[in-house]
Amino acid sequence: MNKNLKLLRDDLGLSQKEFGNKLNVTDTTISKWESGVRNLTDRTVTQICDTFNVNYEWFMTGEGNMYRTIDDLNIANMMGKVFADDDDFLKKVFLTFSSLNNEERAVIQKVINALSDK
């Protein structure tokens, strides 16, 4: 994770001071995070990912794309709206779908594809 912080900062072309300013922390704090002297909290990781549009999985593991895609952002935005709304049915649909295994999802996908073709 510390390496990924430095990789991200370098990719953005920001100094430790510039990077820290965007997070409201000092360049010394950034230096300590990058060197591993100080650990990042979950809250800080979330803040970094949100501030710089970073893929959380990449930041934590180095796997996947460094940045979130437009589709990821659109889905996250839509999910936020659904869960902020009072529509319990939509919430139940998303929660149920997320708990299905691959075979069950394939069945639902066929039904949705058939409905959207009409």
Short mmCIF file of C-alpha atoms in Angstrom, two decimals, residues 12-101:
data_model
loop_
_atom_site.label_atom_id
_atom_site.label_comp_id
_atom_site.label_asym_id
_atom_site.label_seq_id
_atom_site.Cartn_x
_atom_site.Cartn_y
_atom_site.Cartn_z
CA LEU A 12 -0.18 12.35 -10.83
CA GLY A 13 3.04 14.34 -11.04
CA LEU A 14 2.54 15.84 -7.59
CA SER A 15 5.14 16.63 -4.97
CA GLN A 16 4.53 15.37 -1.45
CA LYS A 17 3.51 18.92 -0.51
CA GLU A 18 1.02 19.23 -3.41
CA PHE A 19 -0.41 15.77 -2.71
CA GLY A 20 -0.71 16.53 0.99
CA ASN A 21 -2.44 19.85 0.33
CA LYS A 22 -5.22 18.04 -1.51
CA LEU A 23 -5.71 15.80 1.55
CA ASN A 24 -5.18 18.55 4.14
CA VAL A 25 -2.09 16.87 5.56
CA THR A 26 1.57 17.89 5.61
CA ASP A 27 4.28 16.73 3.26
CA THR A 28 5.91 15.13 6.32
CA THR A 29 2.81 12.97 6.79
CA ILE A 30 2.94 11.90 3.13
CA SER A 31 6.63 11.05 3.53
CA LYS A 32 5.91 8.92 6.60
CA TRP A 33 3.08 7.09 4.81
CA GLU A 34 5.22 6.40 1.76
CA SER A 35 8.14 5.14 3.83
CA GLY A 36 5.91 2.98 6.04
CA VAL A 37 6.85 4.84 9.22
CA ARG A 38 3.19 5.66 9.65
CA ASN A 39 0.23 3.49 8.61
CA LEU A 40 -2.71 4.72 6.59
CA THR A 41 -6.13 4.44 8.24
CA ASP A 42 -9.11 3.03 6.34
CA ARG A 43 -10.62 6.50 6.39
CA THR A 44 -7.49 8.00 4.80
CA VAL A 45 -7.39 5.31 2.11
CA THR A 46 -11.02 6.07 1.27
CA GLN A 47 -10.23 9.79 1.17
CA ILE A 48 -7.29 9.21 -1.18
CA CYS A 49 -9.37 7.00 -3.47
CA ASP A 50 -12.22 9.51 -3.56
CA THR A 51 -9.99 12.56 -4.00
CA PHE A 52 -7.89 11.12 -6.83
CA ASN A 53 -10.45 8.76 -8.43
CA VAL A 54 -8.36 5.73 -7.47
CA ASN A 55 -9.49 2.12 -7.66
CA TYR A 56 -9.58 0.91 -4.02
CA GLU A 57 -8.54 -2.65 -4.97
CA TRP A 58 -5.49 -1.37 -6.83
CA PHE A 59 -4.52 0.90 -3.94
CA MET A 60 -4.72 -1.94 -1.42
CA THR A 61 -3.27 -4.79 -3.50
CA GLY A 62 -1.69 -3.35 -6.64
CA GLU A 63 -4.06 -5.43 -8.76
CA GLY A 64 -6.36 -4.01 -11.42
CA ASN A 65 -6.44 -0.52 -12.84
CA MET A 66 -4.95 2.36 -10.88
CA TYR A 67 -7.94 4.58 -11.56
CA ARG A 68 -11.67 3.99 -11.46
CA THR A 69 -13.39 3.79 -14.80
CA ILE A 70 -16.34 5.95 -15.81
CA ASP A 71 -18.60 2.89 -15.52
CA ASP A 72 -17.43 2.29 -11.94
CA LEU A 73 -18.20 5.91 -11.06
CA ASN A 74 -21.62 5.80 -12.72
CA ILE A 75 -22.55 2.59 -10.93
CA ALA A 76 -21.35 3.94 -7.57
CA ASN A 77 -23.31 7.15 -8.14
CA MET A 78 -26.46 5.23 -9.06
CA MET A 79 -26.11 2.89 -6.08
CA GLY A 80 -25.73 5.88 -3.79
CA LYS A 81 -28.95 7.37 -5.13
CA VAL A 82 -30.82 4.08 -4.81
CA PHE A 83 -29.74 3.55 -1.23
CA ALA A 84 -30.46 7.17 -0.28
CA ASP A 85 -33.98 6.82 -1.66
CA ASP A 86 -36.93 5.30 0.18
CA ASP A 87 -37.54 2.65 -2.49
CA ASP A 88 -37.17 -0.54 -0.46
CA PHE A 89 -37.89 -2.70 -3.51
CA LEU A 90 -34.85 -1.39 -5.44
CA LYS A 91 -32.67 -1.82 -2.37
CA LYS A 92 -33.87 -5.40 -2.05
CA VAL A 93 -33.17 -6.06 -5.76
CA PHE A 94 -29.56 -4.87 -5.49
CA LEU A 95 -28.88 -6.63 -2.20
CA THR A 96 -30.41 -9.88 -3.42
CA PHE A 97 -28.55 -9.79 -6.74
CA SER A 98 -25.24 -9.16 -4.99
CA SER A 99 -25.73 -12.27 -2.85
CA LEU A 100 -26.37 -14.62 -5.81
CA ASN A 101 -23.79 -17.07 -7.10
#
